[in-house]
Coordinates of C-alpha atoms in Angstrom, one line a residue:
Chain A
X1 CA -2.5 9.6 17.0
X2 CA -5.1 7.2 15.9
X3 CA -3.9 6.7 12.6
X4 CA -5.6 7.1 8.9
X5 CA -9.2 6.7 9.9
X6 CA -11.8 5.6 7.0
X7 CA -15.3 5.5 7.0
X8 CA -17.6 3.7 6.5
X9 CA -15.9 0.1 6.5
X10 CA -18.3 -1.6 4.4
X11 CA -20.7 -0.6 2.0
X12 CA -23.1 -2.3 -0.3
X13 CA -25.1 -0.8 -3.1
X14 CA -26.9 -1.0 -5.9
X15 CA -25.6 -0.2 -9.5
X16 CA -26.4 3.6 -10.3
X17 CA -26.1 4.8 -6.9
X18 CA -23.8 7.3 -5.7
X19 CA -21.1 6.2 -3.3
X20 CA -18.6 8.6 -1.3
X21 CA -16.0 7.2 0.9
X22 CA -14.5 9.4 3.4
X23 CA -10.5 9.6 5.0
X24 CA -8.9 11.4 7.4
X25 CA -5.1 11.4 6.9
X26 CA -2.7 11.8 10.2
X27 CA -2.2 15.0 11.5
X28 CA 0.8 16.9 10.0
X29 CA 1.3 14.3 6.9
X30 CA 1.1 16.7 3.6
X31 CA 0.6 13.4 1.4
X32 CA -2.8 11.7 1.0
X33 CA -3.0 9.3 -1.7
X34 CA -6.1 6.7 -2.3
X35 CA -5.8 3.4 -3.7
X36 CA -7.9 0.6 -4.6
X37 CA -7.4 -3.3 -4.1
X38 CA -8.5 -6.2 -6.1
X39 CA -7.4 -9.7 -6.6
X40 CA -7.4 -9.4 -10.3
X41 CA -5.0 -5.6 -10.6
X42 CA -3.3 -5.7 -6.6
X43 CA -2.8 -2.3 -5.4
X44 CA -3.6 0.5 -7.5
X45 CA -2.9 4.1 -7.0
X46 CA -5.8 6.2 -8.0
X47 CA -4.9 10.0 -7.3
X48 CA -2.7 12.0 -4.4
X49 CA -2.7 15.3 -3.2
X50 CA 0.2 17.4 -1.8
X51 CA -0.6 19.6 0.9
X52 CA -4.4 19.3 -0.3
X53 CA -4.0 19.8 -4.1
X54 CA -4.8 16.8 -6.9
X55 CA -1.2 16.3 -7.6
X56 CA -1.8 12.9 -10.5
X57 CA -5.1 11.9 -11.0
X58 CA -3.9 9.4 -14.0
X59 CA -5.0 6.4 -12.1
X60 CA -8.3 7.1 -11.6
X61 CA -10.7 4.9 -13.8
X62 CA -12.9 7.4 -15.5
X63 CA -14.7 10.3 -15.0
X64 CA -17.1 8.3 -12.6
X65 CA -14.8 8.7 -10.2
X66 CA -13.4 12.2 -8.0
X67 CA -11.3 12.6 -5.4
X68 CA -11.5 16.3 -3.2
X69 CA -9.6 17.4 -0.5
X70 CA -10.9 20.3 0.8
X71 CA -9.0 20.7 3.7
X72 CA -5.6 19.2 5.5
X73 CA -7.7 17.0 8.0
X74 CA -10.5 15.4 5.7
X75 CA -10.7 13.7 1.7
X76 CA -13.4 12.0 -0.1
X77 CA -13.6 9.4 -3.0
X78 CA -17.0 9.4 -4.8
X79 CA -17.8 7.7 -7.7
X80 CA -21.0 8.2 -9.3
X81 CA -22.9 6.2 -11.2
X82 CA -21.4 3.1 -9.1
X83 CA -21.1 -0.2 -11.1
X84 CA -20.6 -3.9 -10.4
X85 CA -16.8 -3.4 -11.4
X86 CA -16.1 -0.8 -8.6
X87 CA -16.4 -3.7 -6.4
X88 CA -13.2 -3.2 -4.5
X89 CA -11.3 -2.4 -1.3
X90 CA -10.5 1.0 -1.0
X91 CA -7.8 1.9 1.0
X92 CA -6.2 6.0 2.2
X93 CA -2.8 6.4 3.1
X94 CA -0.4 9.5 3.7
X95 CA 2.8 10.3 4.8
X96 CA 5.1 13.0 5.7
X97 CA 7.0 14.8 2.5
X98 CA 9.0 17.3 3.7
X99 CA 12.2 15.5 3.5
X100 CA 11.4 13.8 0.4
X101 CA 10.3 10.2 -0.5
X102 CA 12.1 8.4 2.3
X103 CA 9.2 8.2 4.5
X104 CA 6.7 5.1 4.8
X105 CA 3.2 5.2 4.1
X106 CA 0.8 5.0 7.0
X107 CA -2.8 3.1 5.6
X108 CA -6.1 3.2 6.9
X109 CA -8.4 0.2 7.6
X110 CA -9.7 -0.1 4.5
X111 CA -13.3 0.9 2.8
X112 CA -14.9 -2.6 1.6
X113 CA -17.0 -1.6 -1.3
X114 CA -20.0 -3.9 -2.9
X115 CA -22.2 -2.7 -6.2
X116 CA -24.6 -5.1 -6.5
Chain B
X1 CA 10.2 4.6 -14.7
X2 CA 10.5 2.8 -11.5
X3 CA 9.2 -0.7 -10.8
X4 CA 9.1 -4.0 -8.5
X5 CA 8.7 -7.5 -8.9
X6 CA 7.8 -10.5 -6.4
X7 CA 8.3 -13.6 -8.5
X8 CA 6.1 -15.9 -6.1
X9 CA 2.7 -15.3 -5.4
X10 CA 3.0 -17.6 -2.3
X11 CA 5.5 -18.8 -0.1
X12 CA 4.5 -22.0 2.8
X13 CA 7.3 -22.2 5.1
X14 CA 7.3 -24.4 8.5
X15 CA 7.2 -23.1 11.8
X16 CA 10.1 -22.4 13.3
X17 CA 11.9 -22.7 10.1
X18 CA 13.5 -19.2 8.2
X19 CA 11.8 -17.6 5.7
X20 CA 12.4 -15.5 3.0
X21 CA 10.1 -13.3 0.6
X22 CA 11.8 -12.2 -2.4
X23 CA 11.6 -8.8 -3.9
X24 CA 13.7 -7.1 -7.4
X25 CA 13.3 -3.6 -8.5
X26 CA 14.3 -1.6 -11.3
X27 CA 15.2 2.3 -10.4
X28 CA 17.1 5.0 -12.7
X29 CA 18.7 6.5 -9.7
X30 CA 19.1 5.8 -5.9
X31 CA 15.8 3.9 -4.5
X32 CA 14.0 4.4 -1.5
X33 CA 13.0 0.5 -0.6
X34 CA 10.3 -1.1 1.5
X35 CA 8.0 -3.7 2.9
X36 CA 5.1 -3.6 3.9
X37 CA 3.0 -6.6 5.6
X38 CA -1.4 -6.6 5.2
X39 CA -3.6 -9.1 8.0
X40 CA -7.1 -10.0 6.8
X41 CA -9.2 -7.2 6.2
X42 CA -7.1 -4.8 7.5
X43 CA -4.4 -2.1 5.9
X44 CA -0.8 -2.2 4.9
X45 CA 1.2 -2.1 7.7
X46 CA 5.0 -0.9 7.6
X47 CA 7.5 -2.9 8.3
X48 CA 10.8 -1.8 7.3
X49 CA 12.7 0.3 4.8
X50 CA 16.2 1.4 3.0
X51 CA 16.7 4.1 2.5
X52 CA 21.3 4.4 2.8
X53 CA 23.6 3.0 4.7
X54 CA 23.7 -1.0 6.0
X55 CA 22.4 -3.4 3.6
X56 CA 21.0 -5.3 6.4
X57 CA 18.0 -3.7 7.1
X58 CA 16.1 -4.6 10.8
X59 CA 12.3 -3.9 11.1
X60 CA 9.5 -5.5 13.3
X61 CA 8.4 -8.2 14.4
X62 CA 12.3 -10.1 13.8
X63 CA 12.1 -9.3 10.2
X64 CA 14.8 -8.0 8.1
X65 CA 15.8 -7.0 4.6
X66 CA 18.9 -7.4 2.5
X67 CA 19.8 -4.9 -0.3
X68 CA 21.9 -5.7 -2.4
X69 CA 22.5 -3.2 -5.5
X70 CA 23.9 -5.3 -7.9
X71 CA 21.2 -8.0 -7.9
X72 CA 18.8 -5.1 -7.2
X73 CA 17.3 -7.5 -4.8
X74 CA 15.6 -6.4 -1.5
X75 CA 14.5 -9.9 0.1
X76 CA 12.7 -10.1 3.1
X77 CA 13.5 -12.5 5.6
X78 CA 13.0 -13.6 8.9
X79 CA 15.3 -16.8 11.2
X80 CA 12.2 -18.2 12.5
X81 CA 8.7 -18.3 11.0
X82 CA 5.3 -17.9 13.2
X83 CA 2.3 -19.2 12.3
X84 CA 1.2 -15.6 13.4
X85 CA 2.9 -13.9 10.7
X86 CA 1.0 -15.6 8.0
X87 CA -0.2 -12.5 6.1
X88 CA 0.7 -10.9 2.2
X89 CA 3.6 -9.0 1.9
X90 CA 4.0 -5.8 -0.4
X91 CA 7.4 -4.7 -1.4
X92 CA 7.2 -0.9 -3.1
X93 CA 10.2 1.1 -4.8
X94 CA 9.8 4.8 -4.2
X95 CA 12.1 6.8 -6.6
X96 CA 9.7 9.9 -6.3
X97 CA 6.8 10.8 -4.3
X98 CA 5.3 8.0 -5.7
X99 CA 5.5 4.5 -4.8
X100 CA 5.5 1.6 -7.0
X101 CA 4.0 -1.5 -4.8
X102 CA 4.4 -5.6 -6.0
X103 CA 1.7 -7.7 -6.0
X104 CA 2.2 -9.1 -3.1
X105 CA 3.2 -12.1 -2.0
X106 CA 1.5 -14.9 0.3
X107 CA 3.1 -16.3 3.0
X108 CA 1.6 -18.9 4.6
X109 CA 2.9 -20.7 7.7
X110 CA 2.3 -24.0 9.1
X111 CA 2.4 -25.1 12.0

């Protein structure tokens, strides 16, 4: 398997503009979960879906920001407007469930985001 | 509510000398436990987990984990350091589906 797979890895835009970011979770894993990464706040969950529904969407910033997954193979992040603040890494990851929460997380490469 | 802790935000340690990354938790019931290592720019890559069983926990790369349920401790450590394994460290607690990650913690090696 090739693993999470994000896309694109970097991207730079200017303050107003809609971004999406795009993941594509390992076959047969019923957890997708996206998370962003700063210096200032670490690792921080932003929303995860169960077997392609929006199971906790408490971490997500404000209403800027969705998460869909409209299908088992594919979920996007978009925020919109896009400020300087969303400046982050944003990183995918699932994992298998069906035995419970003693499986490991398997992450993508990362989406570097820049909002000039 | 479930959380972790990583008391130092970077560890330098000498080649060839054995490291260790620390890592507490706090859980209300039985927790699932486990580290995860991050390169530049890339993701978090698994290392190693407990989940029951031997507190001695092996993983990759040589490294290994101790639990240890009264100090609710799950170190990481590793009998010889690389300069190659320079990289942050993420120790998460999953009690339920969802995991609680650390802050991470540098570890720098030199050669």
């Amino acid at each position: 398997d090739a693993g999470v797979i994000q896309s694109p890895r970097h991207e730079v835009t200017e303050m107003g503009q809609e971004v999406t970011l795009r993941c594509k979770p390992i076959s047969g894993h019923d957890y997708l979960f996206w998370y962003r990464q700063t210096m200032m706040r670490g690792l921080e969950l932003l929303i995860y879906f169960n077997n392609n529904v929006p199971i906790d969407d408490s971490g997500m910033p404000e209403d800027r920001f969705s998460a869909k997954m409209p299908n088992a193979s594919f979920s996007t992040l978009k925020i919109q407007p896009s400020e300087p603040r969303d400046s982050a890494v944003y990183f995918c990851a699932s994992t298998a469930g069906t035995s419970g929460s003693s499986y490991e997380q398997y992450f993508g490469p990362g989406t570097r985001l820049t909002v000039t | 509510a479930q959380s972790v802790a990583q008391p130092e935000d970077q560890v330098n340690v000498a080649e060839g000398n054995p490291l260790t990354v620390k890592c507490t938790y706090s859980v209300s019931g039985n927790p699932y436990l486990f580290w995860y290592v991050q390169y530049p720019n890339r993701g978090l890559q698994f290392l190693l987990k407990y989940i029951t069983g031997d507190n001695l926990v092996k993983g990759s790369y040589g490294f290994e984990a101790e639990f240890n349920k009264s100090q609710t401790s799950f170190h990481l450590k590793k009998p010889s350091a690389l300069v190659s394994d320079s990289a942050l460290y993420f120790c998460a607690v999953r009690e339920s589906y969802i995991p609680t990650f650390g802050r991470g913690t540098s570890l720098i090696v030199h050669p």
